[in-house]
Amino acid sequence: MVKKKDHELQGTLEFPERLSISNYCIWKAGKPIYRLHHEALSAVQFNPGYGSGRFNPIKATGTLYGAGDFGTAAMETLFHDVGSPSEGLPFDYEGLNQKVYSVIEPVTDLVLVELSARTLRRWGFTKSQVIDSTADKYPFTQRLAAKIHNQHFEAQGLQWSSKQDDGIAVMLFEDRVNKNSLSVIIESKSVSESESAMEDIETIIDDLAMVPINIGGGDPDD
């Protein structure tokens, strides 16, 4: 018999038959979503369903990851794999190559499933197993997203408290969100050429006590 702890190590935690929730949460129309993404994608272009993100629902649909502010979006992407303690670790500015940021706003309210500690406990999981888990547990979190997607037809995505920061992160399901319902405020602006973006990144580097390397020349221009 496989113990629950062994299930956790193998990324095969058991799911309840029904992932019930008390209420959906609403991302209000006009509330901005900040994205950091590759320059090949447009502001409202979803990642393919076969991506390797924490909540990519196993090829069921494309996904769009974002956050409620630029700092959280940066922590969820550029600083996602930074270890702890972070003091003295390098931050390579070459990682900003081909990285852009966009700001979009939903035209109508978005209906999301909030992955709060209470909801996860309701399902028999902990925040550490879902939100704070490492990449080797992504097969489990991806199955969880797929099950939510399949059971909650009203849900247009997920919302959770960022593992990396104190802000809110979101992920939208492509087949539940019409691109025309997302208004573009900032379209794919180069991170390295934005003064405001670079100031935020430098603040994060300083807060984490990291050591910047491969700093390019030239003055950022916002």
GROMACS .gro file of C-alpha atoms in nm:
model
  222
    1MET     CA    1   0.000   0.000   0.000
    2VAL     CA    2   0.136   0.343  -0.095
    3LYS     CA    3   0.129   0.591   0.189
    4LYS     CA    4   0.003   0.945   0.138
    5LYS     CA    5   0.354   1.079   0.187
    6ASP     CA    6   0.473   0.857  -0.098
    7HIS     CA    7   0.189   0.989  -0.314
    8GLU     CA    8   0.316   1.339  -0.249
    9LEU     CA    9   0.669   1.248  -0.348
   10GLN     CA   10   0.541   1.094  -0.671
   11GLY     CA   11   0.311   1.387  -0.751
   12THR     CA   12   0.006   1.158  -0.737
   13LEU     CA   13  -0.204   1.304  -0.457
   14GLU     CA   14  -0.559   1.176  -0.471
   15PHE     CA   15  -0.839   1.409  -0.578
   16PRO     CA   16  -1.186   1.420  -0.428
   17GLU     CA   17  -1.455   1.323  -0.676
   18ARG     CA   18  -1.590   1.677  -0.678
   19LEU     CA   19  -1.381   1.993  -0.634
   20SER     CA   20  -1.662   2.194  -0.476
   21ILE     CA   21  -1.625   2.563  -0.395
   22SER     CA   22  -1.830   2.805  -0.186
   23ASN     CA   23  -1.806   3.102  -0.423
   24TYR     CA   24  -1.623   3.217  -0.733
   25CYS     CA   25  -1.409   3.528  -0.707
   26ILE     CA   26  -1.450   3.813  -0.953
   27TRP     CA   27  -1.171   4.000  -1.132
   28LYS     CA   28  -1.352   4.325  -1.198
   29ALA     CA   29  -1.381   4.477  -1.544
   30GLY     CA   30  -1.116   4.745  -1.587
   31LYS     CA   31  -0.881   4.595  -1.327
   32PRO     CA   32  -0.538   4.565  -1.496
   33ILE     CA   33  -0.351   4.240  -1.549
   34TYR     CA   34   0.026   4.267  -1.587
   35ARG     CA   35   0.209   4.017  -1.807
   36LEU     CA   36   0.580   3.950  -1.863
   37HIS     CA   37   0.623   3.732  -2.169
   38HIS     CA   38   0.834   3.652  -2.473
   39GLU     CA   39   0.833   3.911  -2.747
   40ALA     CA   40   0.691   3.654  -2.989
   41LEU     CA   41   0.356   3.672  -2.807
   42SER     CA   42   0.114   3.962  -2.826
   43ALA     CA   43  -0.043   4.115  -2.516
   44VAL     CA   44  -0.356   3.898  -2.542
   45GLN     CA   45  -0.201   3.590  -2.702
   46PHE     CA   46  -0.240   3.276  -2.493
   47ASN     CA   47   0.037   3.024  -2.436
   48PRO     CA   48  -0.026   2.687  -2.604
   49GLY     CA   49  -0.199   2.429  -2.388
   50TYR     CA   50   0.108   2.206  -2.389
   51GLY     CA   51   0.312   2.457  -2.188
   52SER     CA   52   0.491   2.358  -1.869
   53GLY     CA   53   0.346   2.616  -1.630
   54ARG     CA   54   0.220   2.527  -1.283
   55PHE     CA   55  -0.146   2.529  -1.387
   56ASN     CA   56  -0.137   2.442  -1.756
   57PRO     CA   57  -0.433   2.201  -1.766
   58ILE     CA   58  -0.268   1.919  -1.961
   59LYS     CA   59  -0.336   2.031  -2.319
   60ALA     CA   60  -0.702   2.107  -2.249
   61THR     CA   61  -0.666   2.472  -2.343
   62GLY     CA   62  -0.421   2.757  -2.384
   63THR     CA   63  -0.334   2.971  -2.084
   64LEU     CA   64  -0.250   3.333  -2.007
   65TYR     CA   65  -0.057   3.403  -1.688
   66GLY     CA   66  -0.053   3.746  -1.526
   67ALA     CA   67  -0.056   3.936  -1.200
   68GLY     CA   68  -0.217   4.230  -1.029
   69ASP     CA   69   0.099   4.442  -1.046
   70PHE     CA   70   0.430   4.453  -1.232
   71GLY     CA   71   0.638   4.345  -0.933
   72THR     CA   72   0.439   4.026  -0.881
   73ALA     CA   73   0.449   3.951  -1.254
   74ALA     CA   74   0.829   3.991  -1.244
   75MET     CA   75   0.862   3.767  -0.939
   76GLU     CA   76   0.645   3.500  -1.105
   77THR     CA   77   0.860   3.501  -1.421
   78LEU     CA   78   1.205   3.661  -1.411
   79PHE     CA   79   1.270   3.565  -1.048
   80HIS     CA   80   1.066   3.245  -1.044
   81ASP     CA   81   1.360   3.008  -1.000
   82VAL     CA   82   1.564   3.214  -0.754
   83GLY     CA   83   1.660   3.006  -0.453
   84SER     CA   84   1.631   3.090  -0.085
   85PRO     CA   85   1.828   3.249   0.068
   86SER     CA   86   1.871   3.477  -0.232
   87GLU     CA   87   2.145   3.697  -0.090
   88GLY     CA   88   2.454   3.687  -0.309
   89LEU     CA   89   2.288   3.494  -0.592
   90PRO     CA   90   2.345   3.634  -0.943
   91PHE     CA   91   2.076   3.800  -1.151
   92ASP     CA   92   2.172   3.780  -1.517
   93TYR     CA   93   2.050   4.079  -1.715
   94GLU     CA   94   2.078   3.871  -2.032
   95GLY     CA   95   1.763   3.700  -1.910
   96LEU     CA   96   1.578   4.018  -2.007
   97ASN     CA   97   1.658   3.965  -2.375
   98GLN     CA   98   1.339   3.921  -2.580
   99LYS     CA   99   1.129   3.982  -2.268
  100VAL     CA  100   0.843   4.228  -2.292
  101TYR     CA  101   0.563   4.336  -2.063
  102SER     CA  102   0.203   4.409  -2.140
  103VAL     CA  103  -0.090   4.545  -1.944
  104ILE     CA  104  -0.440   4.431  -2.031
  105GLU     CA  105  -0.784   4.490  -1.881
  106PRO     CA  106  -1.096   4.276  -1.905
  107VAL     CA  107  -1.391   4.454  -2.061
  108THR     CA  108  -1.629   4.247  -1.848
  109ASP     CA  109  -1.589   4.080  -1.509
  110LEU     CA  110  -1.384   3.760  -1.508
  111VAL     CA  111  -1.511   3.464  -1.305
  112LEU     CA  112  -1.220   3.286  -1.135
  113VAL     CA  113  -1.165   3.000  -0.893
  114GLU     CA  114  -0.959   3.127  -0.602
  115LEU     CA  115  -0.700   2.878  -0.481
  116SER     CA  116  -0.710   3.005  -0.125
  117ALA     CA  117  -0.582   2.809   0.173
  118ARG     CA  118  -0.943   2.741   0.278
  119THR     CA  119  -1.047   2.613  -0.064
  120LEU     CA  120  -0.741   2.389  -0.088
  121ARG     CA  121  -0.806   2.251   0.260
  122ARG     CA  122  -1.167   2.184   0.158
  123TRP     CA  123  -1.027   1.961  -0.118
  124GLY     CA  124  -0.778   1.791   0.114
  125PHE     CA  125  -0.465   1.976   0.006
  126THR     CA  126  -0.234   2.233   0.160
  127LYS     CA  127  -0.094   2.554   0.014
  128SER     CA  128   0.254   2.400   0.022
  129GLN     CA  129   0.135   2.112  -0.198
  130VAL     CA  130  -0.024   2.335  -0.461
  131ILE     CA  131   0.095   2.697  -0.456
  132ASP     CA  132   0.437   2.657  -0.294
  133SER     CA  133   0.530   2.327  -0.458
  134THR     CA  134   0.841   2.286  -0.671
  135ALA     CA  135   0.844   2.221  -1.046
  136ASP     CA  136   0.870   1.844  -1.003
  137LYS     CA  137   0.516   1.854  -0.858
  138TYR     CA  138   0.371   2.034  -1.162
  139PRO     CA  139   0.217   1.713  -1.302
  140PHE     CA  140  -0.010   1.718  -0.997
  141THR     CA  141  -0.094   2.091  -1.012
  142GLN     CA  142  -0.161   2.062  -1.386
  143ARG     CA  143  -0.404   1.776  -1.323
  144LEU     CA  144  -0.570   1.989  -1.057
  145ALA     CA  145  -0.615   2.274  -1.306
  146ALA     CA  146  -0.756   2.032  -1.562
  147LYS     CA  147  -1.006   1.898  -1.309
  148ILE     CA  148  -1.115   2.251  -1.214
  149HIS     CA  149  -1.149   2.337  -1.583
  150ASN     CA  150  -1.357   2.027  -1.652
  151GLN     CA  151  -1.587   2.060  -1.349
  152HIS     CA  152  -1.646   2.435  -1.332
  153PHE     CA  153  -1.771   2.549  -1.670
  154GLU     CA  154  -1.833   2.902  -1.543
  155ALA     CA  155  -1.470   2.944  -1.438
  156GLN     CA  156  -1.260   3.151  -1.676
  157GLY     CA  157  -0.939   3.096  -1.486
  158LEU     CA  158  -0.765   3.073  -1.150
  159GLN     CA  159  -0.646   3.323  -0.891
  160TRP     CA  160  -0.397   3.266  -0.608
  161SER     CA  161  -0.154   3.443  -0.376
  162SER     CA  162   0.185   3.443  -0.544
  163LYS     CA  163   0.441   3.196  -0.413
  164GLN     CA  164   0.714   3.442  -0.503
  165ASP     CA  165   0.562   3.766  -0.373
  166ASP     CA  166   0.279   3.909  -0.164
  167GLY     CA  167   0.065   3.995  -0.466
  168ILE     CA  168  -0.205   3.818  -0.663
  169ALA     CA  169  -0.134   3.594  -0.962
  170VAL     CA  170  -0.391   3.484  -1.219
  171MET     CA  171  -0.419   3.238  -1.504
  172LEU     CA  172  -0.692   3.249  -1.768
  173PHE     CA  173  -0.832   2.962  -1.976
  174GLU     CA  174  -0.825   3.042  -2.348
  175ASP     CA  175  -1.148   2.860  -2.428
  176ARG     CA  176  -1.337   3.059  -2.162
  177VAL     CA  177  -1.210   3.409  -2.242
  178ASN     CA  178  -1.273   3.586  -2.571
  179LYS     CA  179  -0.967   3.785  -2.678
  180ASN     CA  180  -1.202   4.066  -2.776
  181SER     CA  181  -1.302   4.093  -2.411
  182LEU     CA  182  -0.944   4.187  -2.316
  183SER     CA  183  -0.848   4.547  -2.376
  184VAL     CA  184  -0.479   4.624  -2.436
  185ILE     CA  185  -0.340   4.912  -2.231
  186ILE     CA  186   0.031   4.847  -2.299
  187GLU     CA  187   0.131   4.621  -2.587
  188SER     CA  188   0.453   4.418  -2.562
  189LYS     CA  189   0.692   4.686  -2.441
  190SER     CA  190   1.058   4.587  -2.408
  191VAL     CA  191   1.144   4.536  -2.042
  192SER     CA  192   1.506   4.647  -2.081
  193GLU     CA  193   1.404   4.966  -2.264
  194SER     CA  194   1.145   5.073  -2.008
  195GLU     CA  195   1.273   5.301  -1.733
  196SER     CA  196   0.984   5.219  -1.499
  197ALA     CA  197   1.016   4.843  -1.554
  198MET     CA  198   1.391   4.850  -1.494
  199GLU     CA  199   1.346   5.055  -1.178
  200ASP     CA  200   1.106   4.791  -1.045
  201ILE     CA  201   1.345   4.510  -1.138
  202GLU     CA  202   1.639   4.687  -0.975
  203THR     CA  203   1.431   4.732  -0.659
  204ILE     CA  204   1.356   4.359  -0.652
  205ILE     CA  205   1.725   4.275  -0.706
  206ASP     CA  206   1.813   4.504  -0.415
  207ASP     CA  207   1.537   4.362  -0.192
  208LEU     CA  208   1.660   4.008  -0.262
  209ALA     CA  209   2.025   4.115  -0.215
  210MET     CA  210   2.115   3.958  -0.548
  211VAL     CA  211   2.421   4.046  -0.755
  212PRO     CA  212   2.346   4.180  -1.107
  213ILE     CA  213   2.567   4.049  -1.388
  214ASN     CA  214   2.592   4.114  -1.763
  215ILE     CA  215   2.446   4.462  -1.732
  216GLY     CA  216   2.407   4.611  -2.079
  217GLY     CA  217   2.496   4.966  -2.175
  218GLY     CA  218   2.263   5.247  -2.265
  219ASP     CA  219   2.006   5.442  -2.075
  220PRO     CA  220   1.655   5.300  -2.048
  221ASP     CA  221   1.389   5.509  -2.211
  222ASP     CA  222   1.034   5.480  -2.083
   0.00000   0.00000   0.00000
